[in-house]
Tab-separated table of C-alpha atoms in Angstrom:
chain	number	residue	atom	x	y	z
A	14	MET	CA	73.148	-5.972	-151.732
A	15	ASN	CA	70.810	-5.165	-148.876
A	16	SER	CA	71.746	-1.702	-149.091
A	17	LYS	CA	70.624	-0.900	-152.650
A	18	LYS	CA	66.969	-1.380	-152.582
A	19	PRO	CA	65.722	0.314	-149.369
A	20	LEU	CA	67.711	3.323	-150.345
A	21	LEU	CA	66.107	3.460	-153.903
A	22	THR	CA	62.592	3.240	-152.134
A	23	ALA	CA	63.876	6.276	-149.991
A	24	ALA	CA	64.371	7.979	-153.391
A	25	ALA	CA	61.064	7.182	-154.611
A	26	GLY	CA	59.518	8.651	-151.757
A	27	LEU	CA	61.155	11.768	-151.834
A	28	ALA	CA	60.453	12.040	-155.397
A	29	LEU	CA	56.320	11.009	-154.528
A	30	LEU	CA	57.021	14.217	-151.962
A	31	GLY	CA	57.649	16.649	-154.776
A	32	THR	CA	60.659	17.665	-153.431
A	33	ALA	CA	63.280	15.926	-155.216
A	34	GLY	CA	63.506	17.126	-158.768
A	35	CYS	CA	66.346	15.673	-160.216
A	36	GLY	CA	69.122	18.326	-159.912
A	37	SER	CA	67.081	20.587	-158.087
A	38	ALA	CA	70.001	21.054	-155.718
A	39	GLY	CA	72.135	22.390	-158.372
A	40	SER	CA	74.595	19.864	-158.145
A	41	ALA	CA	73.334	17.562	-161.264
A	42	GLN	CA	75.845	16.945	-163.983
A	43	ASP	CA	73.333	16.169	-166.490
A	44	ALA	CA	76.126	14.938	-169.200
A	45	ALA	CA	74.788	14.944	-172.464
A	46	THR	CA	78.038	13.280	-173.738
A	47	ASP	CA	75.982	9.890	-174.194
A	48	GLU	CA	73.475	11.250	-176.364
A	49	ALA	CA	74.690	9.782	-179.748
A	50	SER	CA	72.297	11.975	-181.792
A	51	GLY	CA	73.934	15.057	-180.285
A	52	THR	CA	70.489	16.248	-179.193
A	53	PRO	CA	71.020	18.869	-176.594
A	54	ALA	CA	70.083	17.540	-173.046
A	55	PRO	CA	67.139	18.846	-171.316
A	56	ALA	CA	67.873	21.864	-169.168
A	57	ALA	CA	69.179	20.148	-165.818
A	58	SER	CA	66.339	22.039	-163.883
A	59	SER	CA	63.772	19.901	-165.745
A	60	GLY	CA	64.715	16.853	-164.818
A	61	ALA	CA	62.518	15.366	-167.238
A	62	PRO	CA	63.147	11.924	-168.738
A	63	ALA	CA	64.121	12.345	-172.409
A	64	THR	CA	61.716	9.971	-173.506
A	65	SER	CA	59.347	8.029	-171.535
A	66	GLY	CA	60.500	5.525	-169.499
A	67	GLU	CA	64.368	6.759	-170.114
A	68	TYR	CA	66.503	8.779	-167.913
A	69	GLN	CA	69.509	10.610	-168.535
A	70	ASP	CA	72.739	9.498	-167.368
A	71	GLY	CA	74.544	11.455	-164.946
A	72	GLU	CA	74.839	12.121	-160.980
A	73	TYR	CA	71.535	13.661	-159.209
A	74	THR	CA	71.440	14.991	-155.807
A	75	ALA	CA	67.983	15.912	-154.100
A	76	THR	CA	67.220	17.149	-150.942
A	77	GLY	CA	64.017	16.463	-149.331
A	78	SER	CA	62.574	17.481	-145.865
A	79	TYR	CA	60.005	16.166	-143.762
A	80	ILE	CA	58.381	17.490	-140.194
A	81	PRO	CA	58.344	14.608	-137.594
A	82	PRO	CA	56.029	15.131	-134.863
A	83	SER	CA	58.730	16.313	-132.810
A	84	ASN	CA	58.633	19.376	-135.258
A	85	THR	CA	62.204	19.285	-135.775
A	86	LYS	CA	62.606	19.548	-139.351
A	87	GLU	CA	64.871	16.558	-141.007
A	88	GLU	CA	66.431	16.677	-144.386
A	89	VAL	CA	67.208	13.570	-146.405
A	90	THR	CA	69.462	14.061	-149.071
A	91	VAL	CA	70.133	11.460	-152.024
A	92	SER	CA	72.490	11.010	-154.254
A	93	LEU	CA	72.598	8.708	-157.091
A	94	THR	CA	74.544	8.059	-160.390
A	95	LEU	CA	72.722	6.931	-163.400
A	96	ALA	CA	74.666	4.525	-165.966
A	97	ASP	CA	72.543	3.283	-168.864
A	98	GLY	CA	69.763	4.007	-167.288
A	99	VAL	CA	70.756	1.861	-164.196
A	100	VAL	CA	71.532	2.966	-160.922
A	101	THR	CA	75.195	2.559	-160.057
A	102	ASP	CA	75.991	4.295	-157.090
A	103	LEU	CA	73.354	5.395	-154.148
A	104	GLN	CA	74.120	7.691	-150.964
A	105	VAL	CA	71.449	8.894	-148.448
A	106	SER	CA	72.090	11.032	-145.544
A	107	THR	CA	69.813	12.487	-143.040
A	108	SER	CA	70.144	15.340	-140.896
A	109	GLY	CA	69.230	13.543	-137.836
A	110	ASN	CA	68.433	16.615	-135.779
A	111	HIS	CA	65.908	14.930	-133.602
A	112	PRO	CA	67.271	12.165	-131.306
A	113	THR	CA	64.262	9.985	-132.014
A	114	SER	CA	64.810	10.736	-135.848
A	115	LYS	CA	68.424	9.996	-135.587
A	116	ARG	CA	67.351	6.320	-133.871
A	117	TYR	CA	64.788	5.760	-136.377
A	118	GLN	CA	66.683	6.589	-139.394
A	119	ALA	CA	69.409	4.684	-138.378
A	120	GLU	CA	67.208	1.276	-137.990
A	121	PHE	CA	65.619	2.209	-141.078
A	122	THR	CA	68.765	1.186	-143.145
A	123	ASN	CA	69.497	-1.995	-141.047
A	124	GLY	CA	65.987	-3.324	-140.729
A	125	VAL	CA	65.361	-4.753	-144.112
A	126	GLN	CA	65.357	-7.983	-145.697
A	127	GLN	CA	64.887	-7.845	-149.388
A	128	GLU	CA	62.837	-11.418	-149.452
A	129	VAL	CA	61.008	-13.193	-146.425
A	130	VAL	CA	61.632	-16.847	-146.395
A	131	GLY	CA	58.889	-19.225	-145.088
A	132	LYS	CA	59.393	-22.460	-143.229
A	133	PRO	CA	56.696	-25.055	-142.918
A	134	LEU	CA	55.152	-24.480	-139.461
A	135	ASP	CA	55.309	-28.217	-138.454
A	136	GLU	CA	59.051	-27.759	-138.601
A	137	VAL	CA	59.306	-24.572	-136.757
A	138	LYS	CA	58.756	-25.351	-133.011
A	139	VAL	CA	56.558	-22.584	-131.913
A	140	ASP	CA	54.107	-22.666	-128.901
A	141	LYS	CA	51.809	-19.936	-130.847
A	142	VAL	CA	51.096	-18.573	-134.455
A	143	ALA	CA	50.603	-14.884	-134.652
A	144	SER	CA	48.545	-14.338	-137.832
A	145	SER	CA	46.391	-11.880	-138.837
A	146	SER	CA	43.319	-11.412	-136.607
A	147	LEU	CA	41.340	-14.393	-136.958
A	148	THR	CA	38.290	-12.589	-136.177
A	149	SER	CA	35.233	-13.107	-137.886
A	150	SER	CA	33.875	-16.427	-137.372
A	151	GLY	CA	30.904	-14.344	-139.013
A	152	PHE	CA	32.929	-13.265	-141.806
A	153	ASN	CA	34.013	-16.689	-142.508
A	154	LYS	CA	30.563	-18.241	-142.233
A	155	ALA	CA	29.596	-15.679	-144.781
A	156	LEU	CA	32.432	-16.326	-147.300
A	157	ASP	CA	31.550	-20.123	-146.895
A	158	GLU	CA	27.943	-19.122	-147.997
A	159	ILE	CA	28.538	-17.274	-150.893
A	160	LYS	CA	31.261	-20.030	-152.125
A	161	SER	CA	28.328	-22.551	-151.820
A	162	GLU	CA	25.890	-20.512	-153.582
A	163	ALA	CA	28.212	-19.737	-156.327
A	164	SER	CA	28.800	-23.367	-156.693
A	165	ARG	CA	25.202	-24.415	-156.905
B	21	MET	CA	48.851	-25.179	-118.157
B	22	ASP	CA	45.237	-25.813	-118.953
B	23	ALA	CA	43.752	-22.966	-121.443
B	24	TRP	CA	40.351	-22.085	-121.154
B	25	SER	CA	38.587	-21.714	-124.892
B	26	PHE	CA	35.519	-19.777	-125.835
B	27	GLU	CA	34.329	-18.022	-128.812
B	28	ALA	CA	33.315	-14.330	-128.468
B	29	ILE	CA	33.220	-11.274	-130.441
B	30	GLY	CA	33.350	-13.157	-133.690
B	31	THR	CA	36.735	-14.787	-132.854
B	32	HIS	CA	38.328	-17.678	-130.774
B	33	TRP	CA	39.536	-17.022	-127.254
B	34	GLU	CA	42.300	-18.811	-125.168
B	35	ILE	CA	42.875	-17.949	-121.533
B	36	SER	CA	45.551	-19.590	-119.565
B	37	ALA	CA	47.266	-19.246	-116.148
B	38	GLY	CA	49.620	-20.637	-113.825
B	39	ALA	CA	46.348	-22.260	-111.951
B	40	PRO	CA	43.024	-23.298	-113.885
B	41	LEU	CA	40.326	-20.260	-113.798
B	42	ASP	CA	37.342	-20.670	-111.251
B	43	ALA	CA	33.906	-20.740	-112.297
B	44	ALA	CA	33.406	-16.878	-110.570
B	45	THR	CA	36.709	-15.628	-112.928
B	46	ARG	CA	35.150	-17.326	-115.826
B	47	ALA	CA	31.681	-15.501	-115.355
B	48	ALA	CA	33.241	-12.182	-114.841
B	49	VAL	CA	35.347	-12.652	-118.112
B	50	SER	CA	32.271	-13.574	-119.862
B	51	GLY	CA	30.242	-10.921	-118.388
B	52	LEU	CA	33.177	-8.220	-119.179
B	53	VAL	CA	33.098	-9.222	-122.910
B	54	SER	CA	29.618	-9.193	-123.519
B	55	GLY	CA	29.624	-5.753	-122.127
B	56	TYR	CA	32.417	-4.294	-124.314
B	57	ASP	CA	30.437	-6.055	-127.226
B	58	GLN	CA	27.301	-4.590	-126.070
B	59	ALA	CA	28.997	-1.016	-125.865
B	60	LEU	CA	31.080	-0.798	-128.928
B	61	SER	CA	30.144	-3.283	-131.642
B	62	ARG	CA	29.578	-2.122	-135.143
B	63	PHE	CA	27.797	-5.413	-135.945
B	64	ARG	CA	25.020	-5.126	-133.536
B	65	SER	CA	22.442	-2.862	-134.140
B	66	ASP	CA	21.488	-2.905	-130.553
B	67	SER	CA	25.117	-1.292	-129.210
B	68	VAL	CA	25.237	1.766	-127.343
B	69	LEU	CA	27.324	2.874	-130.236
B	70	ALA	CA	25.409	1.890	-132.883
B	71	GLY	CA	22.557	4.136	-131.880
B	72	LEU	CA	24.451	6.951	-133.235
B	73	PHE	CA	24.848	5.643	-136.541
B	74	HIS	CA	21.512	6.898	-138.618
B	75	GLY	CA	21.596	10.392	-137.076
B	76	GLY	CA	24.352	11.166	-134.643
B	77	GLY	CA	23.797	12.237	-131.448
B	78	THR	CA	25.330	11.247	-127.990
B	79	ALA	CA	26.063	8.195	-126.680
B	80	VAL	CA	27.163	7.185	-122.862
B	81	LEU	CA	30.039	4.713	-123.045
B	82	PRO	CA	32.036	2.881	-120.368
B	83	GLY	CA	35.089	4.729	-118.509
B	84	TYR	CA	37.798	2.500	-120.380
B	85	THR	CA	36.297	3.934	-123.811
B	86	ALA	CA	38.417	7.096	-122.820
B	87	GLU	CA	41.774	5.407	-123.456
B	88	LEU	CA	40.663	3.949	-126.700
B	89	LEU	CA	39.431	7.095	-128.203
B	90	SER	CA	42.599	9.004	-127.160
B	91	LEU	CA	44.676	6.205	-128.908
B	92	TYR	CA	42.508	6.726	-132.107
B	93	ASP	CA	42.741	10.436	-131.884
B	94	SER	CA	46.357	10.292	-131.964
B	95	LEU	CA	46.524	7.630	-134.635
B	96	ASP	CA	44.124	9.590	-136.824
B	97	ARG	CA	46.678	12.692	-136.364
B	98	LEU	CA	49.774	10.659	-136.931
B	99	THR	CA	48.199	8.931	-140.290
B	100	GLU	CA	46.932	12.124	-141.415
B	101	GLY	CA	43.266	11.109	-141.540
B	102	ARG	CA	43.913	7.534	-143.145
B	103	MET	CA	43.341	5.599	-139.681
B	104	ASN	CA	39.907	7.009	-138.560
B	105	PRO	CA	37.279	4.629	-137.007
B	106	LEU	CA	34.456	6.688	-139.156
B	107	VAL	CA	36.152	4.300	-141.912
B	108	GLY	CA	33.289	1.852	-140.692
B	109	GLY	CA	30.794	3.771	-143.466
B	110	SER	CA	33.299	3.050	-145.692
B	111	LEU	CA	33.729	-0.759	-145.061
B	112	GLU	CA	30.166	-0.927	-145.032
B	113	LEU	CA	30.068	0.608	-148.473
B	114	LEU	CA	32.393	-2.342	-149.799
B	115	GLY	CA	29.805	-4.986	-148.310
B	116	TYR	CA	31.443	-5.494	-144.967
B	117	GLY	CA	29.128	-4.656	-142.520
B	118	PRO	CA	26.223	-6.013	-140.278
B	119	GLY	CA	24.948	-9.223	-142.484
B	120	TYR	CA	28.321	-9.690	-144.029
B	121	ARG	CA	26.736	-9.021	-147.805
B	122	LEU	CA	30.292	-8.730	-148.840
B	123	THR	CA	29.171	-7.193	-152.287
B	124	PRO	CA	30.079	-3.415	-152.731
B	125	GLN	CA	26.931	-1.275	-151.829
B	126	GLY	CA	28.204	1.648	-154.233
B	127	PRO	CA	31.723	3.537	-154.953
B	128	ALA	CA	34.103	3.629	-152.492
B	129	SER	CA	34.000	6.796	-150.058
B	130	GLY	CA	36.307	8.361	-147.816
B	131	ALA	CA	35.360	8.729	-144.157
B	132	PRO	CA	34.116	12.102	-142.365
B	133	ASP	CA	36.817	13.891	-140.703
B	134	TRP	CA	37.355	12.200	-137.419
B	135	GLN	CA	38.072	15.523	-135.469
B	136	ARG	CA	35.818	17.718	-136.747
B	137	ALA	CA	32.697	14.953	-136.563
B	138	VAL	CA	33.148	13.488	-133.120
B	139	GLN	CA	33.755	14.926	-129.784
B	140	TRP	CA	34.125	12.826	-126.568
B	141	GLU	CA	35.048	13.800	-122.836
B	142	SER	CA	35.419	11.666	-119.910
B	143	VAL	CA	33.374	12.540	-117.136
B	144	GLN	CA	32.787	11.623	-113.600
B	145	ARG	CA	29.148	11.971	-112.287
B	146	GLU	CA	30.074	11.773	-108.885
B	147	ALA	CA	33.757	12.118	-106.903
B	148	GLY	CA	35.103	8.925	-106.666
B	149	GLY	CA	32.480	7.316	-108.780
B	150	PRO	CA	33.125	5.229	-112.057
B	151	ALA	CA	34.110	7.293	-114.953
B	152	GLU	CA	31.990	7.314	-117.981
B	153	VAL	CA	32.544	8.752	-121.719
B	154	ARG	CA	30.049	10.946	-123.227
B	155	LEU	CA	30.619	10.828	-127.128
B	156	SER	CA	28.969	13.102	-129.843
B	157	LEU	CA	28.766	12.312	-133.438
B	158	ALA	CA	27.708	15.322	-135.300
B	159	GLY	CA	25.563	13.431	-137.904
B	160	PRO	CA	25.245	9.809	-139.560
B	161	GLY	CA	28.531	7.719	-139.620
B	162	THR	CA	29.510	4.392	-138.805
B	163	ILE	CA	32.206	4.193	-136.107
B	164	ASP	CA	34.386	0.961	-136.239
B	165	VAL	CA	36.617	0.558	-132.990
B	166	GLY	CA	37.807	-2.677	-134.475
B	167	ALA	CA	41.576	-1.615	-134.992
B	168	ALA	CA	42.353	-1.568	-131.461
B	169	GLY	CA	39.284	-2.817	-129.686
B	170	LYS	CA	39.950	-6.030	-129.824
B	171	GLY	CA	43.215	-5.459	-128.395
B	172	GLN	CA	41.733	-3.270	-125.446
B	173	LEU	CA	39.185	-6.061	-124.624
B	174	VAL	CA	42.551	-8.506	-124.286
B	175	ASP	CA	43.908	-5.842	-121.806
B	176	LEU	CA	41.145	-5.440	-120.110
B	177	VAL	CA	40.687	-9.694	-119.754
B	178	TRP	CA	44.060	-9.687	-118.848
B	179	GLU	CA	44.043	-7.234	-116.289
B	180	LEU	CA	40.523	-8.674	-114.582
B	181	VAL	CA	42.196	-12.114	-114.487
B	182	THR	CA	45.522	-10.890	-113.323
B	183	GLY	CA	43.936	-8.898	-110.823
B	184	ARG	CA	42.150	-12.178	-109.217
B	185	GLY	CA	45.678	-13.067	-108.188
B	186	TYR	CA	46.352	-15.150	-110.983
B	187	ALA	CA	50.008	-15.595	-112.470
B	188	SER	CA	51.426	-16.097	-115.661
B	189	VAL	CA	48.260	-15.134	-117.473
B	190	VAL	CA	48.109	-15.447	-121.209
B	191	VAL	CA	45.433	-13.784	-123.169
B	192	ASP	CA	45.055	-14.726	-126.822
B	193	ALA	CA	41.729	-13.421	-128.903
B	194	GLY	CA	42.251	-14.999	-132.217
B	195	SER	CA	46.267	-14.087	-132.127
B	196	ASP	CA	45.990	-10.652	-130.519
B	197	MET	CA	47.916	-11.480	-127.225
B	198	ARG	CA	48.837	-10.219	-123.722
B	199	HIS	CA	51.447	-12.318	-122.095
B	200	SER	CA	52.736	-12.686	-118.737
B	201	GLY	CA	55.126	-15.222	-117.352
B	202	PRO	CA	57.783	-17.619	-119.353
B	203	ALA	CA	58.487	-16.707	-122.566
B	204	LEU	CA	56.565	-18.274	-125.361
B	205	ARG	CA	57.774	-18.553	-129.060
B	206	VAL	CA	55.505	-17.175	-131.282
B	207	GLY	CA	55.394	-18.030	-135.046
B	208	LEU	CA	54.724	-15.280	-137.522
B	209	GLU	CA	52.340	-16.668	-139.944
B	210	HIS	CA	53.427	-15.914	-143.739
B	211	PRO	CA	50.506	-13.944	-144.724
B	212	PHE	CA	50.424	-15.760	-148.254
B	213	ASP	CA	50.801	-19.461	-146.866
B	214	PRO	CA	49.219	-20.401	-143.418
B	215	GLN	CA	51.463	-23.580	-143.437
B	216	GLN	CA	54.267	-21.609	-143.102
B	217	ALA	CA	55.956	-19.189	-140.509
B	218	ILE	CA	58.337	-16.424	-141.896
B	219	GLY	CA	59.983	-15.939	-138.261
B	220	VAL	CA	59.775	-16.535	-134.864
B	221	VAL	CA	59.543	-13.851	-131.598
B	222	GLN	CA	60.056	-14.186	-128.384
B	223	LEU	CA	57.051	-12.990	-126.436
B	224	GLN	CA	57.593	-12.452	-122.724
B	225	ASP	CA	55.612	-9.740	-120.570
B	226	ARG	CA	54.218	-7.700	-123.592
B	227	ALA	CA	51.376	-7.960	-125.921
B	228	LEU	CA	51.930	-9.248	-129.764
B	229	CYS	CA	49.165	-8.177	-132.257
B	230	ALA	CA	49.396	-9.196	-135.750
B	231	SER	CA	47.335	-7.888	-139.024
B	232	ALA	CA	47.058	-9.141	-142.366
B	233	ILE	CA	45.209	-8.617	-145.465
B	234	ASN	CA	45.100	-12.217	-146.599
B	235	ARG	CA	41.984	-13.022	-144.018
B	236	ARG	CA	38.767	-11.002	-144.116
B	237	ALA	CA	39.500	-10.724	-147.739
B	238	TRP	CA	36.412	-10.735	-150.468
B	239	GLY	CA	36.667	-10.681	-154.131
B	240	ASN	CA	38.323	-8.265	-156.556
B	241	GLY	CA	41.127	-6.994	-154.019
B	242	LEU	CA	38.635	-5.985	-151.484
B	243	HIS	CA	39.637	-6.411	-147.702
B	244	HIS	CA	39.103	-5.130	-144.410
B	245	VAL	CA	42.100	-2.461	-144.338
B	246	LEU	CA	40.986	0.676	-145.845
B	247	ASP	CA	42.739	3.973	-146.297
B	248	ALA	CA	40.112	6.106	-144.636
B	249	SER	CA	41.061	9.069	-146.679
B	250	THR	CA	39.853	7.591	-149.876
B	251	GLY	CA	37.737	4.488	-148.575
B	252	LEU	CA	39.866	1.852	-150.700
B	253	PRO	CA	41.700	-0.995	-149.632
B	254	VAL	CA	45.465	-0.565	-149.113
B	255	ASN	CA	47.736	-2.905	-151.076
B	256	ALA	CA	51.793	-2.252	-150.470
B	257	VAL	CA	51.630	-3.457	-146.990
B	258	ALA	CA	50.850	-7.598	-146.868
B	259	ALA	CA	51.183	-8.106	-143.074
B	260	THR	CA	52.210	-6.402	-139.840
B	261	TRP	CA	53.398	-7.975	-136.479
B	262	VAL	CA	53.693	-5.437	-133.151
B	263	LEU	CA	55.072	-6.126	-129.791
B	264	ALA	CA	54.107	-3.131	-127.005
B	265	ARG	CA	53.536	-3.060	-123.527
B	266	ASP	CA	49.914	-3.374	-123.885
B	267	ALA	CA	47.465	-5.295	-126.610
B	268	MET	CA	45.373	-1.808	-127.270
B	269	THR	CA	48.346	-0.328	-128.603
B	270	ALA	CA	50.064	-3.062	-130.303
B	271	ASP	CA	46.566	-3.693	-132.220
B	272	GLY	CA	46.072	-0.348	-133.228
B	273	LEU	CA	49.710	0.047	-134.356
B	274	ALA	CA	49.583	-3.012	-136.402
B	275	THR	CA	47.020	-1.323	-138.466
B	276	ALA	CA	48.434	1.749	-138.352
B	277	LEU	CA	51.767	0.305	-140.198
B	278	PHE	CA	49.699	-0.250	-143.084
B	279	LEU	CA	48.843	3.175	-143.611
B	280	THR	CA	51.863	5.221	-142.341
B	281	ASP	CA	55.582	4.919	-141.771
B	282	PRO	CA	57.030	3.451	-138.670
B	283	SER	CA	59.284	6.269	-137.679
B	284	LEU	CA	56.319	8.538	-137.619
B	285	LEU	CA	54.428	6.413	-135.235
B	286	ALA	CA	57.905	5.720	-133.230
B	287	ALA	CA	58.049	9.335	-131.992
B	288	GLU	CA	54.879	8.644	-129.995
B	289	PHE	CA	54.865	5.137	-129.141
B	290	ASP	CA	57.040	2.664	-127.974
B	291	PHE	CA	56.957	-0.452	-129.855
B	292	ASP	CA	58.877	-2.949	-132.444
B	293	TYR	CA	57.478	-4.371	-135.332
B	294	VAL	CA	57.915	-6.483	-138.448
B	295	ARG	CA	56.421	-5.432	-141.882
B	296	MET	CA	55.923	-7.270	-144.819
B	297	PHE	CA	55.308	-5.925	-148.262
B	298	SER	CA	53.363	-7.791	-151.078
B	299	ASP	CA	56.450	-7.805	-152.916
B	300	GLY	CA	57.943	-10.177	-150.427
B	301	ARG	CA	60.281	-7.427	-148.711
B	302	ALA	CA	60.242	-7.127	-145.108
B	303	GLU	CA	61.370	-4.078	-142.393
B	304	TYR	CA	61.516	-4.636	-138.970
B	305	SER	CA	63.053	-2.430	-135.782
B	306	SER	CA	66.402	-3.233	-134.872
B	307	ALA	CA	65.251	-5.236	-131.482
B	308	MET	CA	63.594	-7.595	-134.369
B	309	ALA	CA	66.759	-8.463	-136.018
B	310	GLY	CA	67.210	-12.267	-136.381
B	311	VAL	CA	63.499	-12.569	-135.926
B	312	LEU	CA	63.002	-13.261	-139.528
B	313	PHE	CA	64.224	-16.576	-141.318
B	314	SER	CA	67.053	-16.216	-143.932
């Protein structure tokens, strides 16, 4: 289960980069067979949803690239299958040209937890707690003042 | 192990070591902390740095400022300007400035370009003498070194105490920590519930810094972690924890992880991290596997 969502995130990221127009890599099979109305499917290159919020079923592949600080161009290829608007299969592969990129791309797919689980601090034996910086007694005082002014 | 506690730079400090700190060491620590505040605080109108805020100019800062500025140069570049000390002006606009008005003072605004607005160099006035940093600001602007400055001060204090022969020194300033000695178990506070932890890390001979948007937040989604390119608070990431060799790096990276991808930072920095998103998802570097409760 853990493998699905982060990959979707990767796909979303690619879309944001503007490099992943559906079918732009030429391997999309924008099947129009599910169109009950028989309306022609939009051109494969457009990748636009048929109607707002709906996507054509089919297989999509897109490749995005990014330049890490090593300056070695890296490519990420995402393939996914849509059926009834749901992603039923998803594959992500990376070029991993640079050793650092390789290492961290690998870590990315490993190190994800879908939902953090909180445990009461008094049940967890710890020596210290790392919270957000508790800086700002001054800040907290000001907040208290605002709260007391607001309650007058 | 007795801890010495005090309040400074608006936060709670705890310093512990294998033996109680003597009076001379405590005095030296106090002097170091107030000197740092005097040089770099955005909240003190009499700080050396604040002297530049109205019209720009050149300030002479302690030599250690070079490391801090060099870190900021890297983080500004790696985040493409989203992490930039000139965000101080944007913070003030949102009401988080001296006097803590906590009421927006105008529309949000992005910060001036760091590389263009600020020039700095480390100089030695005489051979063998102490270095100093000359920083020039091209025009009015507010420099906030808070994202990594507290971490650097933790390092400086840790080095001072360790340099005086103390072992197993742990410096904790409002949960920015630098550690040496026997390992500690440190709970990661749940950003949405301070009574809970989401995991436990082992801290030994490294630094651990955390950042979250739950504290120092004031009305209408405003909080203290801003994207310097827009001047608006960031929302996708709820909390970050970073382990690194020193606290300045850990502190700076903990903020940078709100603004950019860990893999970009990993190309230039050696660190481990956990970051939690506001939807409850979390991701972490491979060495942190098993740290989060499941």
